[in-house]
Short mmCIF file of C-alpha atoms and ligand atoms in Angstrom, two decimals:
data_model
loop_
_atom_site.label_atom_id
_atom_site.label_comp_id
_atom_site.label_asym_id
_atom_site.label_seq_id
_atom_site.Cartn_x
_atom_site.Cartn_y
_atom_site.Cartn_z
CA MET J 140 -0.07 0.04 0.19
CA SER J 141 1.28 3.38 -1.00
CA TYR J 142 1.03 6.20 1.40
CA THR J 143 1.02 9.38 -0.46
CA ILE J 144 -1.75 11.97 -0.22
CA HIS J 145 -1.61 12.22 -4.12
CA GLU J 146 -1.77 8.60 -4.71
CA LEU J 147 -4.38 8.05 -2.10
CA HIS J 148 -6.61 10.60 -3.64
CA GLU J 149 -6.49 8.91 -6.80
CA LYS J 150 -7.75 5.72 -5.05
CA LEU J 151 -10.54 7.39 -3.00
CA ILE J 152 -11.87 9.01 -6.19
CA ASN J 153 -11.59 5.87 -8.42
CA LYS J 154 -13.45 4.08 -5.44
CA GLU J 155 -10.92 1.36 -5.01
CA ILE J 156 -10.92 2.33 -1.22
CA SER J 157 -13.18 4.25 1.12
CA SER J 158 -11.93 6.86 3.64
CA VAL J 159 -13.38 4.81 6.08
CA GLU J 160 -11.40 1.73 5.07
CA LEU J 161 -8.47 3.71 4.87
CA THR J 162 -9.01 5.49 8.14
CA LYS J 163 -9.26 2.24 10.14
CA GLN J 164 -6.32 0.56 8.19
CA PHE J 165 -3.97 3.74 9.58
CA ILE J 166 -5.61 3.32 13.05
CA ALA J 167 -5.08 -0.30 13.23
CA HIS J 168 -1.56 0.19 12.16
CA ARG J 169 -1.02 3.10 14.52
CA ASP J 170 -2.33 0.98 17.59
CA LYS J 171 0.20 -1.96 16.21
CA VAL J 172 3.31 0.48 16.29
CA GLU J 173 2.55 2.94 18.86
CA ALA J 174 4.03 0.88 21.62
CA ASP J 175 7.42 0.91 20.19
CA VAL J 176 7.07 4.59 18.39
CA HIS J 177 4.95 6.58 20.62
CA ALA J 178 4.38 9.33 18.21
CA PHE J 179 0.95 10.33 19.57
CA LEU J 180 -0.01 11.92 23.04
CA SER J 181 -4.01 11.50 22.45
CA THR J 182 -6.02 10.00 19.73
CA THR J 183 -9.40 11.00 18.01
CA ASP J 184 -10.61 8.26 16.14
CA GLU J 185 -14.13 8.64 16.45
CA GLU J 186 -14.04 12.25 14.99
CA ALA J 187 -11.54 10.97 12.32
CA LEU J 188 -14.23 7.91 11.24
CA LYS J 189 -17.16 10.59 11.50
CA GLN J 190 -15.11 12.68 8.91
CA ALA J 191 -14.23 9.97 6.75
CA ALA J 192 -17.72 8.67 6.57
CA ALA J 193 -18.89 12.39 5.38
CA VAL J 194 -16.16 12.13 2.85
CA ASP J 195 -17.28 8.81 1.57
CA ALA J 196 -20.93 10.31 1.36
CA LYS J 197 -19.33 13.27 -0.91
CA ILE J 198 -17.85 10.90 -3.02
CA ALA J 199 -20.82 8.70 -3.58
CA ALA J 200 -22.98 11.70 -4.41
CA GLY J 201 -20.30 12.42 -6.94
CA GLU J 202 -19.23 15.62 -5.31
CA GLU J 203 -15.77 16.90 -6.16
CA ILE J 204 -13.24 16.49 -3.17
CA SER J 205 -10.16 18.11 -2.00
CA MET J 206 -6.87 16.68 -2.53
CA LEU J 207 -6.43 16.27 1.32
CA ALA J 208 -10.08 14.96 1.84
CA GLY J 209 -10.58 11.64 3.66
CA ILE J 210 -6.69 11.15 3.91
CA PRO J 211 -5.72 10.59 7.60
CA GLY J 212 -2.92 12.86 9.12
CA ALA J 213 -2.22 14.10 12.52
CA ILE J 214 -1.56 17.40 14.34
CA LYS J 215 1.12 18.39 16.48
CA ASP J 216 0.17 18.95 19.89
CA ASN J 217 0.58 22.65 19.99
CA ILE J 218 -2.05 23.44 17.81
CA CYS J 219 -5.40 24.24 18.88
CA VAL J 220 -8.34 21.76 17.89
CA LYS J 221 -11.65 22.72 19.59
CA GLY J 222 -12.90 20.18 22.15
CA GLN J 223 -9.57 18.38 21.85
CA LYS J 224 -6.95 18.10 24.57
CA CYS J 225 -3.81 20.56 23.62
CA THR J 226 -0.96 19.80 25.75
CA ALA J 227 2.21 21.36 24.11
CA ALA J 228 3.82 18.00 25.91
CA SER J 229 3.59 20.10 29.20
CA LYS J 230 2.18 18.79 32.49
CA MET J 231 1.15 22.50 32.70
CA LEU J 232 -1.34 21.99 30.34
CA GLU J 233 -2.09 18.25 30.75
CA ASP J 234 -5.80 18.36 30.98
CA TRP J 235 -6.01 21.60 28.81
CA VAL J 236 -8.80 21.30 26.42
CA SER J 237 -9.08 23.82 23.63
CA PRO J 238 -12.26 25.93 23.25
CA TYR J 239 -11.27 26.91 19.58
CA ASN J 240 -9.84 26.02 16.40
CA ALA J 241 -6.49 27.20 15.35
CA THR J 242 -6.87 28.91 11.78
CA VAL J 243 -5.11 26.23 10.21
CA ILE J 244 -7.58 23.79 11.65
CA GLU J 245 -10.30 25.84 10.23
CA ARG J 246 -8.65 25.78 6.89
CA LEU J 247 -8.17 22.23 6.90
CA MET J 248 -11.84 21.67 8.03
CA ALA J 249 -12.95 23.40 4.84
CA GLU J 250 -10.60 20.85 2.81
CA ASP J 251 -12.66 17.91 4.67
CA TYR J 252 -9.39 16.84 6.68
CA VAL J 253 -9.32 13.79 8.59
CA SER J 254 -6.99 13.60 11.89
CA ILE J 255 -6.60 10.58 14.03
CA GLY J 256 -4.94 12.26 16.89
CA LYS J 257 -2.42 14.78 18.18
CA THR J 258 1.26 14.22 18.02
CA ASN J 259 4.14 14.09 20.56
CA MET J 260 6.86 17.06 20.82
CA ASP J 261 9.24 18.72 22.86
CA GLU J 262 7.49 20.32 25.87
CA PHE J 263 6.13 23.84 24.60
CA ALA J 264 8.38 23.11 21.39
CA MET J 265 11.84 23.57 23.07
CA GLY J 266 14.10 20.80 22.03
CA SER J 267 15.62 18.60 19.07
CA SER J 268 14.67 15.17 20.11
CA THR J 269 11.15 14.90 22.03
CA GLU J 270 13.20 14.04 25.29
CA ASN J 271 11.89 16.98 26.46
CA SER J 272 8.24 15.71 26.30
CA PHE J 273 6.41 15.45 29.79
CA PHE J 274 5.03 12.50 28.63
CA GLY J 275 8.33 10.61 27.39
CA PRO J 276 9.94 10.53 24.01
CA SER J 277 9.14 9.33 20.63
CA LYS J 278 11.44 6.86 18.71
CA ASN J 279 12.66 7.05 15.33
CA PRO J 280 10.90 4.34 13.21
CA TRP J 281 14.13 3.67 11.21
CA ASN J 282 15.70 2.49 14.56
CA VAL J 283 13.94 2.94 18.06
CA ASP J 284 17.34 3.61 19.74
CA TYR J 285 17.36 6.81 17.96
CA VAL J 286 15.43 9.85 18.49
CA PRO J 287 13.24 11.31 15.87
CA GLY J 288 14.27 14.53 16.14
CA GLY J 289 12.46 17.52 17.53
CA SER J 290 10.43 19.37 18.64
CA SER J 291 8.00 18.12 16.11
CA GLY J 292 9.50 14.56 16.42
CA GLY J 293 5.99 13.04 17.07
CA SER J 294 4.66 14.60 13.89
CA ALA J 295 7.77 13.08 12.08
CA ALA J 296 7.68 9.72 13.67
CA ALA J 297 3.81 9.10 13.01
CA VAL J 298 4.61 9.91 9.17
CA ALA J 299 7.67 7.70 9.01
CA ALA J 300 6.16 4.61 10.70
CA GLY J 301 2.86 4.82 8.70
CA GLU J 302 0.57 5.99 11.34
CA ALA J 303 -0.46 9.15 9.39
CA VAL J 304 -0.10 10.27 5.80
CA TRP J 305 0.80 13.63 6.55
CA THR J 306 1.00 15.79 9.45
CA LEU J 307 1.28 19.43 10.80
CA GLY J 308 4.38 20.37 12.80
CA SER J 309 5.95 23.83 13.85
CA ASP J 310 9.12 25.30 13.43
CA THR J 311 10.82 27.97 15.39
CA GLY J 312 14.36 27.18 15.04
CA GLY J 313 14.24 23.76 12.88
CA SER J 314 11.57 21.78 14.55
CA ILE J 315 10.14 20.60 11.22
CA ARG J 316 13.05 20.41 9.17
CA GLN J 317 15.40 18.45 11.62
CA PRO J 318 12.96 15.75 12.70
CA ALA J 319 12.10 15.40 9.01
CA SER J 320 15.62 15.04 8.17
CA PHE J 321 16.08 12.21 10.80
CA CYS J 322 12.86 10.28 9.65
CA GLY J 323 13.45 10.40 6.06
CA LEU J 324 10.78 12.76 5.04
CA VAL J 325 9.86 16.15 3.44
CA GLY J 326 9.34 19.08 6.06
CA LEU J 327 8.72 22.55 4.67
CA LYS J 328 9.05 25.68 6.92
CA PRO J 329 7.23 28.23 5.16
CA THR J 330 7.91 31.95 4.91
CA TYR J 331 7.26 33.67 8.21
CA GLY J 332 3.40 35.36 7.97
CA LEU J 333 2.61 32.68 4.99
CA VAL J 334 0.74 30.52 7.49
CA SER J 335 -1.32 31.61 10.27
CA ARG J 336 0.05 31.44 13.82
CA TYR J 337 -3.78 32.07 15.18
CA GLY J 338 -4.24 29.04 17.80
CA LEU J 339 -0.64 27.82 17.63
CA ILE J 340 0.44 27.68 21.27
CA ALA J 341 3.29 30.48 21.49
CA PHE J 342 6.92 29.77 21.92
CA ALA J 343 8.76 32.46 20.18
CA SER J 344 6.48 34.62 18.16
CA SER J 345 8.77 36.24 15.72
CA LEU J 346 10.10 32.90 14.85
CA ASP J 347 7.07 30.30 14.92
CA GLN J 348 5.64 28.99 11.62
CA ILE J 349 3.19 25.86 11.28
CA GLY J 350 4.01 23.73 8.20
CA PRO J 351 3.82 20.05 6.72
CA ILE J 352 5.65 17.04 7.19
CA THR J 353 4.97 14.65 4.42
CA LYS J 354 6.56 11.58 2.48
CA ASP J 355 7.12 13.44 -0.63
CA VAL J 356 7.37 16.84 -2.11
CA THR J 357 4.05 16.85 -3.77
CA ASP J 358 2.31 16.07 -0.56
CA ALA J 359 3.89 19.15 0.86
CA ALA J 360 2.61 21.32 -1.66
CA ILE J 361 -0.74 19.84 -1.24
CA VAL J 362 -0.93 20.75 2.69
CA LEU J 363 0.83 24.11 1.97
CA ASN J 364 -1.95 24.72 -0.33
CA SER J 365 -4.39 24.05 2.32
CA ILE J 366 -3.12 25.86 5.31
CA ALA J 367 -1.47 29.02 3.64
CA GLY J 368 -2.97 32.47 3.28
CA HIS J 369 -3.98 35.61 4.89
CA ASP J 370 -5.52 35.73 8.15
CA GLU J 371 -7.18 38.80 10.05
CA ARG J 372 -6.68 37.18 13.33
CA ASP J 373 -2.65 37.21 12.90
CA SER J 374 -1.39 40.81 12.70
CA THR J 375 1.73 39.01 11.16
CA SER J 376 0.10 37.36 8.63
CA ILE J 377 1.09 38.56 5.01
CA PRO J 378 -1.65 39.60 2.63
CA GLN J 379 -1.30 37.54 0.07
CA GLU J 380 -3.31 36.22 -3.20
CA LYS J 381 -4.10 32.48 -3.26
CA VAL J 382 -1.08 30.40 -4.76
CA ASP J 383 -1.20 26.99 -5.99
CA TYR J 384 1.92 25.56 -4.98
CA ARG J 385 1.49 22.56 -7.03
CA ASP J 386 2.49 24.71 -10.17
CA ALA J 387 6.01 24.58 -9.08
CA LEU J 388 6.21 20.68 -9.27
CA VAL J 389 8.09 20.55 -12.62
CA ASP J 390 11.26 18.28 -13.05
CA ASP J 391 13.42 21.03 -14.54
CA VAL J 392 15.85 23.17 -12.85
CA LYS J 393 17.76 24.24 -16.11
CA GLY J 394 19.06 27.83 -15.57
CA MET J 395 18.34 27.97 -11.95
CA LYS J 396 20.57 29.61 -9.80
CA ILE J 397 21.84 27.38 -6.64
CA GLY J 398 23.73 29.02 -4.18
CA ILE J 399 26.29 27.05 -1.76
CA PRO J 400 26.70 29.21 1.56
CA LYS J 401 29.96 28.14 2.95
CA GLU J 402 28.94 28.81 6.38
CA PHE J 403 26.70 26.04 6.49
CA PHE J 404 29.27 23.45 5.88
CA GLY J 405 31.81 24.45 8.40
CA GLU J 406 32.98 22.56 11.75
CA GLY J 407 30.63 20.03 13.19
CA ILE J 408 29.16 19.06 9.73
CA LYS J 409 29.60 15.39 9.47
CA ALA J 410 31.58 13.97 6.48
CA GLU J 411 28.94 11.98 5.05
CA THR J 412 26.27 14.98 5.15
CA ARG J 413 28.81 17.01 3.06
CA ALA J 414 29.40 14.00 0.63
CA ALA J 415 25.46 13.42 0.41
CA ILE J 416 25.15 17.02 -0.44
CA ASP J 417 28.12 17.16 -2.78
CA LYS J 418 26.49 14.39 -4.81
CA ALA J 419 23.06 16.48 -4.81
CA ILE J 420 25.40 19.53 -6.07
CA GLU J 421 26.47 17.35 -9.05
CA PHE J 422 23.00 16.26 -9.85
CA TYR J 423 21.88 20.06 -10.08
CA LYS J 424 24.82 20.93 -12.22
CA LYS J 425 24.15 18.08 -14.80
CA ALA J 426 20.53 19.00 -14.74
CA GLY J 427 21.38 22.46 -15.97
CA ALA J 428 21.45 24.57 -12.90
CA GLU J 429 24.30 27.04 -12.23
CA ILE J 430 26.25 26.58 -8.79
CA ILE J 431 27.34 29.73 -7.27
CA SER J 432 29.61 29.89 -3.93
CA VAL J 433 28.51 32.38 -1.57
CA SER J 434 29.01 33.67 2.08
CA ILE J 435 26.62 34.59 4.53
CA PRO J 436 28.91 35.46 7.41
CA HIS J 437 26.45 35.92 10.04
CA VAL J 438 25.17 32.61 9.82
CA LYS J 439 28.14 32.01 12.45
CA SER J 440 25.99 33.99 15.02
CA GLY J 441 22.81 32.37 14.21
CA VAL J 442 22.98 29.88 17.53
CA SER J 443 24.19 32.89 19.75
CA ILE J 444 21.29 35.21 18.48
CA TYR J 445 18.65 32.71 18.53
CA TYR J 446 19.40 31.55 22.20
CA ILE J 447 19.08 35.08 23.25
CA ILE J 448 15.63 35.92 21.05
CA ALA J 449 13.81 32.94 21.34
CA PRO J 450 14.21 32.61 25.14
CA ALA J 451 13.40 36.33 25.45
CA GLU J 452 10.15 35.75 23.56
CA ALA J 453 9.43 32.46 25.27
CA SER J 454 9.88 34.10 29.05
CA SER J 455 7.12 36.75 27.88
CA ASN J 456 4.78 34.05 26.04
CA LEU J 457 4.95 31.49 29.13
CA ALA J 458 4.20 34.32 31.63
CA ARG J 459 0.52 33.41 31.26
CA TYR J 460 0.90 30.04 32.83
CA ASP J 461 0.12 31.25 36.36
CA GLY J 462 -2.02 28.73 37.84
CA VAL J 463 -5.26 31.11 37.46
CA SER J 464 -6.13 31.48 33.70
CA TYR J 465 -5.24 27.83 32.44
CA GLY J 466 -4.25 24.43 33.17
CA PHE J 467 -2.21 23.02 36.05
CA ARG J 468 -2.47 24.63 39.62
CA ALA J 469 -0.40 23.90 42.57
CA ASP J 470 -1.19 24.50 46.04
CA GLY J 471 0.21 27.62 48.28
CA ASP J 472 -0.26 29.14 51.38
CA ASN J 473 -0.73 32.56 49.65
CA ILE J 474 -0.96 33.52 45.82
CA VAL J 475 2.59 34.19 45.33
CA ASP J 476 3.24 30.77 46.51
CA MET J 477 0.64 29.19 44.41
CA TYR J 478 2.06 31.02 41.48
CA ILE J 479 5.98 30.27 42.29
CA ASN J 480 4.77 26.37 43.24
CA THR J 481 2.51 26.14 39.87
CA ARG J 482 5.34 27.20 37.60
CA ASN J 483 8.17 25.14 39.33
CA GLN J 484 5.82 21.96 39.33
CA GLY J 485 4.22 22.74 35.99
CA PHE J 486 7.48 23.13 33.69
CA GLY J 487 10.24 20.95 33.03
CA MET J 488 13.83 21.75 33.07
CA GLU J 489 14.37 23.08 29.63
CA VAL J 490 11.29 25.27 29.74
CA LYS J 491 12.46 26.65 33.23
CA ARG J 492 16.08 27.07 31.76
CA ARG J 493 14.76 29.12 28.83
CA ILE J 494 12.52 31.14 30.86
CA MET J 495 15.59 32.09 33.26
CA LEU J 496 17.65 33.10 30.05
CA GLY J 497 14.97 35.05 28.81
CA ASN J 498 14.38 37.05 31.91
CA TYR J 499 18.05 37.43 32.17
CA VAL J 500 18.52 39.05 28.44
CA LEU J 501 15.66 40.97 29.06
CA SER J 502 16.66 42.54 32.49
CA ALA J 503 17.40 46.31 32.67
CA GLY J 504 21.05 45.47 33.04
CA TYR J 505 21.52 43.20 30.22
CA TYR J 506 18.84 44.12 27.69
CA ASP J 507 21.27 46.55 25.80
CA ALA J 508 24.03 44.22 26.02
CA TYR J 509 22.25 40.99 24.81
CA TYR J 510 18.79 41.50 23.52
CA LYS J 511 19.29 44.75 21.62
CA LYS J 512 22.52 43.57 20.16
CA ALA J 513 20.67 40.35 19.10
CA LEU J 514 18.18 41.90 17.33
CA LYS J 515 21.01 43.89 15.49
CA VAL J 516 23.01 41.14 14.25
CA ARG J 517 19.76 39.69 13.45
CA ARG J 518 18.95 42.37 10.88
CA LEU J 519 22.63 41.86 9.53
CA LEU J 520 21.97 38.09 8.83
CA LYS J 521 18.73 38.96 7.15
CA GLU J 522 20.35 41.61 4.94
CA ALA J 523 23.33 38.99 4.04
CA PHE J 524 20.67 36.56 2.83
CA ASP J 525 18.82 39.17 0.97
CA LYS J 526 22.35 39.81 -0.77
CA ALA J 527 22.82 36.15 -1.56
CA TYR J 528 19.27 36.06 -3.19
CA GLU J 529 20.59 38.91 -5.52
CA GLN J 530 22.71 36.26 -7.12
CA CYS J 531 20.80 33.03 -6.58
CA ASP J 532 17.25 31.56 -6.71
CA VAL J 533 17.65 29.05 -3.79
CA LEU J 534 20.44 28.17 -1.21
CA LEU J 535 21.40 24.60 -0.37
CA ALA J 536 22.43 23.58 2.99
CA PRO J 537 22.44 20.73 5.34
CA SER J 538 19.44 20.24 7.54
CA ALA J 539 21.19 18.91 10.34
CA SER J 540 25.08 17.88 11.07
CA GLY J 541 24.44 14.37 10.36
CA THR J 542 21.83 11.50 11.08
CA ALA J 543 19.73 11.13 13.99
CA PHE J 544 21.45 10.71 17.43
CA LYS J 545 20.96 7.91 20.17
CA PHE J 546 18.71 8.86 23.21
CA GLY J 547 20.72 10.67 26.22
CA ALA J 548 23.47 11.66 23.54
CA PHE J 549 23.58 15.25 24.73
CA THR J 550 23.92 15.82 28.22
CA ASP J 551 25.11 19.29 28.00
CA PRO J 552 22.22 21.70 26.87
CA LEU J 553 24.86 23.77 25.06
CA ALA J 554 26.00 21.01 22.80
CA LEU J 555 22.39 20.32 21.99
CA TYR J 556 21.86 23.89 20.95
CA MET J 557 24.78 24.20 18.82
CA GLU J 558 23.34 21.13 16.71
CA ASP J 559 20.60 24.21 15.76
CA ILE J 560 23.33 25.64 13.60
CA CYS J 561 21.89 24.56 10.28
CA THR J 562 18.22 25.62 10.84
CA VAL J 563 17.89 28.87 13.28
CA PRO J 564 19.27 31.23 10.86
CA VAL J 565 16.49 30.36 8.23
CA ASN J 566 13.77 31.34 11.38
CA LEU J 567 15.92 34.49 12.22
CA ALA J 568 15.53 35.81 8.58
CA GLY J 569 11.86 34.47 8.04
CA LEU J 570 12.92 32.58 4.97
CA PRO J 571 10.98 29.43 3.64
CA SER J 572 13.00 26.25 3.51
CA ILE J 573 12.28 22.53 2.70
CA SER J 574 14.06 19.75 3.94
CA ILE J 575 14.21 16.67 1.80
CA PRO J 576 16.18 13.12 1.93
CA VAL J 577 19.55 13.25 0.43
CA GLY J 578 20.67 9.69 1.44
CA PHE J 579 21.46 7.38 4.03
CA HIS J 580 24.29 6.82 6.42
CA ASP J 581 24.70 3.43 8.53
CA GLY J 582 20.66 2.74 7.82
CA LEU J 583 19.66 6.22 9.09
CA PRO J 584 18.39 9.12 6.60
CA LEU J 585 20.48 12.22 5.88
CA GLY J 586 18.81 15.35 4.78
CA MET J 587 19.29 18.60 2.90
CA GLN J 588 17.66 21.92 3.12
CA ILE J 589 16.75 24.26 0.29
CA ILE J 590 16.13 27.58 1.25
CA GLY J 591 14.18 30.30 -0.52
CA PRO J 592 14.05 34.04 -0.47
CA THR J 593 10.77 35.46 1.10
CA LEU J 594 7.83 33.76 -0.36
CA GLY J 595 10.02 31.90 -2.53
CA GLU J 596 7.96 28.50 -1.61
CA LYS J 597 7.64 27.83 -5.48
CA LYS J 598 11.13 27.98 -5.78
CA ILE J 599 12.01 25.60 -3.13
CA LEU J 600 9.64 23.26 -4.27
CA ARG J 601 10.59 23.16 -7.78
CA ALA J 602 14.06 22.53 -6.64
CA ALA J 603 13.26 19.92 -4.36
CA TYR J 604 10.78 18.22 -6.50
CA ALA J 605 13.44 17.99 -9.51
CA PHE J 606 15.88 16.14 -7.01
CA GLU J 607 13.31 13.84 -5.62
CA GLN J 608 11.89 12.58 -9.31
CA ASN J 609 15.49 11.63 -10.08
CA HIS J 610 16.34 9.88 -6.34
CA PRO J 611 13.55 7.60 -5.76
CA GLU J 612 15.97 5.46 -3.82
CA PHE J 613 16.02 7.94 -0.86
CA THR J 614 12.17 7.88 -0.18
CA LYS J 615 12.07 4.51 1.30
CA THR J 616 9.88 3.42 3.86
CA ALA J 617 11.10 3.05 7.42
CA PRO J 618 11.16 -0.54 9.01
CA LYS J 619 8.14 0.47 11.19
CA GLY J 620 6.25 1.81 8.44
CA GLU J 621 5.76 -1.41 6.62
CA MET J 622 2.22 -2.72 6.80
N1 LIG F 120 15.84 23.21 18.63
C1 LIG F 120 15.38 24.29 18.58
C2 LIG F 120 15.18 24.80 20.02
O1 LIG F 120 15.28 23.89 21.07
C3 LIG F 120 14.46 24.61 17.67
C4 LIG F 120 12.75 24.34 18.28
C5 LIG F 120 11.83 24.45 17.43
O2 LIG F 120 11.97 24.66 16.07
N2 LIG F 120 10.66 24.49 17.95
O3 LIG F 120 14.59 25.64 20.33
#
């Protein structure tokens, strides 16, 4: 059985399979592998089957259905779905049920989407492995001794393990692209402002974006078609005409200018990653693209800027979890004790670390030295990217230093922060980027990013599609995904 949205859509409209049958198959497979994979935090089978039946009724009545209609997916557990739990993998929101829908969910509803549950993640999306989930980590479907990446590790593990055809993730500093890379999938982080953040539990508001994790590039374009677009409820949403991203899916990169920014290939990038991307560069050359060496010096400061700006914004966004407004509340002799106990017991270690860091860099004595300076370097980084795009259509870079790492491999939080070097510059500059499979090393997938200019989604999809069409060997199914 094939798993892509576009193939299953054909089967649905040709009545080879019904959406109810399909959804039941995915639920059964999920229930079989979840004990090993733990991609889900909650399941929504009843709603999924109801929605699937509605799609089947439409097909039976000869109505046209959307590409996504009736095809089982899943949603990262920091995206609000009305009436469903939304925990952000935190004890703080363990029993919180969302009273409203995120804009992306409303858009998906308009397409008759089917979702079989909410996926695991690092607490409040802070992390790179799902090891920070209050509910325990997800496992990599290629080898369960390895992390699936993070923070959208549950969303990636669910697709790689064949538990869902597509999922939504969120990406603040790499959380869609890095888990997609670790699980051998396609992950797309849209231009900042292309997809509404309304109803996404905020981590760092100037960086957060929702995007798809899928088996292939075509599916990424299909999901992006559904979720992108202007939203009045998000003041940072870009007013934009509707675009059909599938128009970009042509196996042709002739004349395309592809930049190789040397700062993404520095110290720490494993030889196997470099070798895989070198082969990709050869492919693009042969296919008629022009390869250009470029330099974006401020990429080197990316991690430093990110770990000032993201915690600063997080410390402000997470101030609302005070035991009064939502979720968990601890006892205390007075209101201040209640507040302190709630935050002390409700948040995990990493979240507390980021709140402390954020408060520190925003405090009166350090604001200018850290926060303000970071904002200035962020601007320089964005300008350096803009300059590179005067010469190039897209840029190529690794999605991560190498393949997935083992559980417990990082005991020093700073060493793990350094691993974000390939992904955080893209969020800081607000750019779109897609991670696609670029090979294997020791049985685990490697990923490559194609980074575009602002609203250059079509360019990155085109370059990604051409590579994928000529490298079917990289889109294999993970062992846990075999049905
Ligand atoms: N790994 C990064 C962090 O821990 C990115 C997380 C994300 O994109 N949500 O902040």
